[in-house]
Coordinates of C-alpha atoms and ligand atoms in Angstrom, one line a residue:
M54 CA 0.0 0.0 -0.1
P55 CA 1.5 3.5 -0.9
F56 CA 2.1 6.1 1.8
S57 CA -1.0 8.3 2.4
A58 CA 1.3 11.3 3.2
E59 CA 4.7 12.2 4.4
Y60 CA 5.4 14.5 7.5
D61 CA 8.3 16.1 9.3
V62 CA 6.7 15.3 12.7
V63 CA 4.0 12.9 13.6
V64 CA 2.7 13.1 17.1
V65 CA 0.7 10.2 18.4
G66 CA -1.9 10.8 21.1
G67 CA -4.3 13.7 21.6
G68 CA -4.0 14.2 25.4
H69 CA -2.3 17.1 27.1
A70 CA 1.2 16.0 26.1
G71 CA 0.3 15.3 22.5
I72 CA -1.5 18.7 22.1
E73 CA 1.5 20.6 23.3
A74 CA 3.9 18.4 21.2
A75 CA 1.8 19.0 18.0
H76 CA 1.5 22.7 18.7
A77 CA 5.2 23.0 19.4
A78 CA 6.2 21.3 16.1
Y79 CA 3.5 23.4 14.2
R80 CA 5.0 26.6 15.6
L81 CA 8.4 25.5 14.3
G82 CA 6.9 25.5 10.8
V83 CA 7.4 22.0 10.0
K84 CA 4.8 19.6 8.4
T85 CA 3.0 18.1 11.4
A86 CA 0.3 15.6 12.0
L87 CA -1.5 14.7 15.3
L88 CA -2.6 11.1 15.0
T89 CA -5.0 10.0 17.7
M90 CA -7.5 7.2 18.3
S91 CA -10.4 9.6 18.4
I92 CA -10.5 13.2 17.3
E93 CA -13.7 13.6 19.4
A94 CA -11.6 12.7 22.5
I95 CA -8.8 15.2 22.0
G96 CA -8.1 17.0 25.2
R97 CA -10.3 14.7 27.1
M98 CA -9.6 14.9 30.9
S99 CA -9.2 11.3 32.1
C100 CA -10.3 11.7 35.6
N101 CA -11.1 14.8 37.8
P102 CA -11.8 18.2 36.3
A103 CA -8.9 20.0 37.9
V104 CA -5.9 21.5 36.2
G105 CA -2.9 22.4 38.3
G106 CA -2.8 22.4 42.2
V107 CA 0.2 22.2 44.5
A108 CA 3.4 21.3 42.6
K109 CA 1.5 21.0 39.3
G110 CA 0.0 24.6 38.7
Q111 CA 3.6 25.9 38.3
I112 CA 4.2 23.3 35.4
V113 CA 1.1 24.7 33.6
R114 CA 2.4 28.3 34.1
D115 CA 5.8 27.0 32.7
I116 CA 4.1 25.5 29.7
D117 CA 2.5 29.0 29.2
A118 CA 5.8 30.7 29.5
L119 CA 7.0 28.5 26.7
G120 CA 4.2 29.4 24.5
G121 CA 2.1 26.3 25.2
L122 CA -1.7 25.8 25.1
M123 CA -2.7 24.2 28.4
G124 CA -3.0 27.5 30.4
K125 CA -5.0 29.3 27.8
L126 CA -7.4 26.4 27.5
T127 CA -7.8 26.2 31.2
D128 CA -8.6 29.9 31.4
K129 CA -11.2 29.3 28.6
A130 CA -12.8 26.3 30.2
G131 CA -12.3 27.0 33.9
I132 CA -15.3 27.3 36.1
Q133 CA -13.5 27.9 39.5
F134 CA -10.0 29.3 40.2
R135 CA -8.1 29.1 43.4
M136 CA -4.6 29.7 44.6
L137 CA -3.7 26.9 46.9
N138 CA -1.1 27.1 49.7
K139 CA -1.7 30.8 50.1
S140 CA -0.8 30.5 53.9
K141 CA 2.9 29.7 52.7
G142 CA 5.3 31.8 50.8
P143 CA 4.7 32.5 47.0
A144 CA 7.3 29.9 46.0
V145 CA 5.0 27.1 47.0
W146 CA 1.7 28.6 45.9
G147 CA -0.3 26.2 43.7
P148 CA -2.7 27.7 41.1
R149 CA -5.6 25.4 40.5
A150 CA -8.7 25.5 38.3
Q151 CA -11.8 23.3 38.2
C152 CA -12.8 23.0 34.5
D153 CA -15.9 22.2 32.5
M154 CA -14.4 18.9 31.2
D155 CA -16.4 18.7 27.9
F156 CA -15.8 22.4 27.2
Y157 CA -12.0 21.9 27.8
S158 CA -11.9 19.1 25.2
K159 CA -14.0 21.2 22.8
C160 CA -11.7 24.1 23.2
A161 CA -8.6 21.9 22.7
R162 CA -9.9 20.3 19.5
E163 CA -11.1 23.6 18.0
T164 CA -7.8 25.3 18.8
L165 CA -5.8 22.5 17.0
E166 CA -8.4 22.6 14.1
S167 CA -7.8 26.3 13.7
F168 CA -4.1 25.8 12.8
S169 CA -4.1 25.5 9.1
G170 CA -1.3 23.1 8.1
L171 CA -1.6 20.9 11.2
D172 CA -3.3 17.7 10.2
L173 CA -5.5 15.9 12.6
L174 CA -5.6 12.2 11.7
E175 CA -7.9 9.7 13.4
G176 CA -6.5 6.2 13.7
E177 CA -4.4 3.8 15.9
L178 CA -0.7 3.5 15.5
A179 CA 0.0 -0.2 15.4
S180 CA 3.8 -0.3 14.5
F181 CA 6.6 1.7 13.1
S182 CA 9.9 0.8 11.5
P183 CA 12.9 2.6 9.7
F184 CA 12.4 3.2 6.0
L185 CA 15.1 5.0 3.9
Q186 CA 16.3 7.0 6.9
K187 CA 12.8 8.0 7.8
T188 CA 10.2 6.2 9.9
E189 CA 7.4 4.3 8.3
I190 CA 4.3 4.2 10.5
L191 CA 1.6 1.6 10.1
L192 CA -1.9 2.3 11.5
A193 CA -4.3 -0.5 12.6
D194 CA -6.6 0.0 9.6
G195 CA -3.6 -0.5 7.1
R196 CA -2.8 3.1 6.3
K197 CA 0.9 4.0 6.1
F198 CA 2.6 7.3 6.6
L199 CA 6.2 8.4 6.5
T200 CA 7.8 10.8 9.0
K201 CA 11.2 12.2 9.9
A202 CA 10.3 12.3 13.6
L203 CA 7.8 10.3 15.6
I204 CA 6.6 11.5 19.1
I205 CA 4.6 9.0 21.1
T206 CA 2.5 10.4 23.9
S207 CA 0.2 7.4 24.5
G208 CA -0.7 8.3 28.2
T209 CA -2.4 5.5 30.1
F210 CA -3.3 3.5 26.9
L211 CA -0.5 1.0 26.7
A212 CA -1.6 -2.5 27.6
S213 CA -4.0 -0.9 29.9
K214 CA -6.3 -2.5 32.5
M215 CA -9.1 -1.0 34.5
Y216 CA -10.4 -2.0 37.8
T217 CA -13.9 -0.8 38.8
G218 CA -14.8 -2.2 42.2
L219 CA -14.9 -5.9 41.6
L220 CA -14.8 -5.7 37.8
E221 CA -11.7 -6.0 35.6
S222 CA -11.6 -4.8 32.0
V223 CA -9.3 -3.8 29.3
G224 CA -9.2 -0.1 28.2
G225 CA -7.2 3.0 28.2
R226 CA -10.0 4.9 29.7
V227 CA -13.7 4.2 30.2
G228 CA -15.3 3.5 26.8
E229 CA -11.8 3.7 25.0
P230 CA -9.7 0.8 23.8
S231 CA -6.2 -0.1 25.1
A232 CA -3.3 0.4 22.6
D233 CA -2.4 -3.3 22.5
A234 CA -0.7 -3.4 19.0
L235 CA 1.6 -0.4 20.0
S236 CA 2.4 -2.0 23.3
K237 CA 3.6 -5.2 21.5
T238 CA 5.6 -3.2 19.0
L239 CA 7.4 -1.4 21.8
S240 CA 8.0 -4.6 23.7
G241 CA 9.4 -6.1 20.5
L242 CA 11.8 -3.2 20.3
K243 CA 13.0 -4.1 23.8
V244 CA 11.5 -0.8 25.2
P245 CA 10.8 -1.7 28.9
L246 CA 7.1 -1.3 29.7
R247 CA 6.2 -0.8 33.4
R248 CA 2.9 -0.3 35.1
L249 CA 1.7 3.0 36.4
K250 CA -1.3 2.8 38.7
T251 CA -3.6 5.7 38.6
G252 CA -7.0 6.1 40.4
T253 CA -10.1 8.1 39.9
P254 CA -12.1 9.7 42.6
S255 CA -15.2 7.9 43.7
R256 CA -18.3 8.9 41.9
I257 CA -21.0 9.5 44.4
D258 CA -24.7 9.7 43.7
P259 CA -25.6 13.3 44.8
D260 CA -29.0 11.9 46.1
T261 CA -27.1 10.0 48.7
V262 CA -25.3 12.9 50.1
D263 CA -26.5 15.4 52.8
F264 CA -25.1 18.5 51.4
S265 CA -26.1 20.5 54.4
E266 CA -23.3 18.7 56.3
C267 CA -20.7 19.6 53.7
E268 CA -18.5 22.7 53.5
V269 CA -18.9 24.9 50.6
Q270 CA -15.8 26.3 48.8
H271 CA -15.8 29.3 46.4
G272 CA -13.3 30.4 44.0
D273 CA -10.8 33.2 44.8
I274 CA -12.2 36.8 44.9
D275 CA -9.3 38.0 42.7
P276 CA -8.7 34.9 40.5
W277 CA -5.3 34.5 38.7
P278 CA -5.4 33.3 35.1
F279 CA -3.0 30.5 34.2
S280 CA -1.9 32.2 31.0
D281 CA -0.2 35.6 31.0
S282 CA -1.9 36.3 27.6
T283 CA -5.5 35.9 29.0
T284 CA -7.3 39.1 28.9
H285 CA -10.9 37.9 29.2
A286 CA -12.7 37.7 32.5
L287 CA -12.4 34.2 34.1
N288 CA -15.6 32.3 34.7
N289 CA -15.2 31.7 38.5
D290 CA -18.8 31.1 39.8
A291 CA -18.7 27.3 40.5
V292 CA -18.6 26.2 44.0
C293 CA -17.0 23.0 45.3
T294 CA -18.4 20.9 48.1
L295 CA -15.9 19.4 50.5
M296 CA -16.7 16.2 52.4
D297 CA -14.9 14.9 55.5
A298 CA -14.1 11.2 54.8
N299 CA -14.3 10.6 58.5
G300 CA -17.5 12.6 59.0
T301 CA -21.0 11.3 59.1
V302 CA -21.7 12.2 55.5
L303 CA -19.6 9.5 53.9
K304 CA -19.1 7.3 56.9
R305 CA -22.6 5.9 56.6
K306 CA -22.0 4.8 53.0
F307 CA -18.6 3.2 53.9
I308 CA -20.1 1.2 56.6
N309 CA -22.4 -0.4 54.0
F310 CA -19.6 -0.6 51.6
N311 CA -17.6 -2.6 54.2
S312 CA -19.6 -5.6 53.6
E313 CA -17.8 -5.9 50.4
K314 CA -14.4 -5.3 51.9
D315 CA -12.9 -8.7 51.6
R316 CA -13.8 -9.1 48.0
L317 CA -12.3 -5.5 47.3
H318 CA -9.2 -6.6 48.9
H319 CA -8.9 -9.3 46.4
T320 CA -9.1 -6.8 43.6
L321 CA -6.6 -4.5 45.3
N322 CA -4.1 -7.4 45.6
K323 CA -4.5 -8.1 41.9
I324 CA -3.7 -4.4 41.1
K325 CA -0.6 -4.6 43.4
K326 CA 0.6 -7.7 41.7
A327 CA 0.0 -6.0 38.3
Q328 CA 2.0 -2.9 39.1
K329 CA 5.7 -3.3 39.3
Q330 CA 6.1 0.1 40.8
H331 CA 3.9 1.6 43.3
H332 CA 0.9 3.7 44.1
S333 CA 0.3 7.1 42.7
V334 CA -2.9 8.3 43.8
K335 CA -4.7 7.9 47.1
N336 CA -8.4 8.0 46.9
L337 CA -11.5 7.4 48.6
W338 CA -11.9 4.0 47.2
R339 CA -8.8 2.9 48.9
Y340 CA -10.0 4.6 52.1
A341 CA -13.2 2.7 51.8
V342 CA -11.3 -0.6 51.4
N343 CA -9.1 0.2 54.5
C344 CA -11.6 1.7 56.9
N345 CA -14.2 0.2 59.0
E346 CA -16.6 1.5 61.6
Q347 CA -13.9 1.7 64.3
H348 CA -11.1 3.2 62.2
S349 CA -10.8 7.0 62.2
I350 CA -9.1 9.2 59.6
K351 CA -6.1 9.3 62.0
D352 CA -5.7 5.5 61.8
Y353 CA -6.0 5.9 57.9
Q354 CA -3.3 8.5 58.0
Q355 CA -1.0 6.2 60.1
W356 CA -1.7 3.4 57.6
W357 CA -0.9 5.8 54.8
N358 CA 2.4 7.0 56.4
L359 CA 3.5 3.5 57.2
S360 CA 3.2 2.4 53.7
A361 CA 4.6 5.7 52.3
D362 CA 8.2 4.3 52.1
S363 CA 7.2 1.5 49.9
R364 CA 5.3 3.9 47.6
R365 CA 8.5 6.0 47.1
H366 CA 10.6 3.2 45.7
Ligands
LIG101 C1 -8.8 6.9 35.7 C2 -7.7 7.9 35.6 C3 -7.5 8.8 36.6 C4 -6.4 9.7 36.4 N1 -6.3 10.7 37.5 C5 -5.3 11.6 37.4 C6 -5.2 12.6 38.4 O1 -6.0 12.7 39.3 N2 -4.2 13.6 38.2 C7 -3.3 13.6 37.2 O2 -2.5 14.4 37.1 N3 -3.5 12.5 36.3 C8 -4.4 11.6 36.4 N4 -4.5 10.6 35.4 C9 -3.4 10.4 34.4 C10 -3.8 11.2 33.3 O3 -3.9 10.2 32.2 C11 -2.7 12.1 33.0 O4 -2.6 13.1 33.9 C12 -2.9 12.8 31.6 O5 -4.1 12.6 31.0 C13 -1.8 12.4 30.7 O6 -1.9 13.0 29.5 P1 -1.2 12.4 28.3 O7 -1.3 13.4 27.2 O8 0.1 11.9 28.6 O9 -2.1 11.1 28.0 P2 -3.6 10.8 27.8 O10 -4.5 12.0 28.3 O11 -3.8 9.5 28.4 O12 -3.8 10.8 26.3 C14 -3.2 9.7 25.5 C15 -3.8 9.8 24.1 O13 -3.0 8.9 23.2 C16 -4.0 8.3 22.4 N5 -3.3 7.0 22.0 C17 -2.8 6.1 22.8 N6 -2.2 5.1 22.1 C18 -2.5 5.4 20.8 C19 -2.2 4.8 19.6 N7 -1.5 3.6 19.4 N8 -2.5 5.4 18.4 C20 -3.2 6.5 18.4 N9 -3.5 7.2 19.6 C21 -3.2 6.6 20.7 C22 -5.2 8.2 23.2 O14 -6.4 8.0 22.4 C23 -5.2 9.5 23.9 O15 -5.8 10.5 23.1 C24 -5.5 9.6 35.4 C25 -5.8 8.7 34.4 C26 -6.8 7.8 34.5 C27 -7.0 6.8 33.4

């Protein structure tokens, strides 16, 4: 089959990393394509709607200083902006925004589509190999492209598994496939693949929560934009609801959840076995697994501190 096109740079993956890589290549003026499994899913936030936070907000501002897109997209799609760690010195402040997830993705896609000359290709990279001092890339549907440089930003999609309570399934994200062919190609090239465990916050049915017991958190009165080039007013009206995992609001639910504790431990052990390196995200689900009626948040903190060493290595 002949090559469909030839590029200077092909970026694989339409997540945060791929968006920035494709934009950077485009700004260099070279012929660039962004290849991703679903154009609809460009800029899709995997998990929670927050951008930034302590030790992460600075990175978004750094990306902005380098001319990147994430800060600008966040300023467009943000619905609540807060500067975290304000009680400490400015060096450790952490800007954070809660975003409208669907709108963030829409803004990302429309921004990339507005760059004439940047091609957005929908498809799955299956394999790649050298071809006359360039790289031939083969898509799962049989299309072939040539490129001088190939950048792979496949996020959480390589040989990925998902655990939802007691269920185990294959997928890069809910409703999206795992990049198995690319995983095999990389393994075949002796690129070591390791597991990263990530976790999503528990989804709680709002009808089961007594919001009168929760603390309401508003955005800052004078919100900071993430991008220095933002001139429009920020949408900062959304409120967050904070829940104390040790408080009555969630405890009642966890007590019921506890009857499943043994079976959930089984799933957790499977995850532990699957990951060579350790935990990255602590979340309520783990808390639910590890708490019972007698345990307090203090016990949980002790458990968390005790296992901190193993997580660091
Ligand atoms: C459930 C869950 C919870 C998470 N929670 C957090 C969190 O709280 N905080 C945090 O910072 N991070 C979290 N993450 C990690 C999150 O994935 C990253 O922060 C961020 O999305 C990584 O961006 P990325 O661009 O590297 O990859 P991703 O956003 O994962 O994007 C990868 C892209 O590559 C595409 N792709 C993959 N393989 C191929 C292929 N072979 N061919 C074509 N396209 C391909 C995918 O379709 C996708 O568009 C979580 C992830 C998951 C799944």
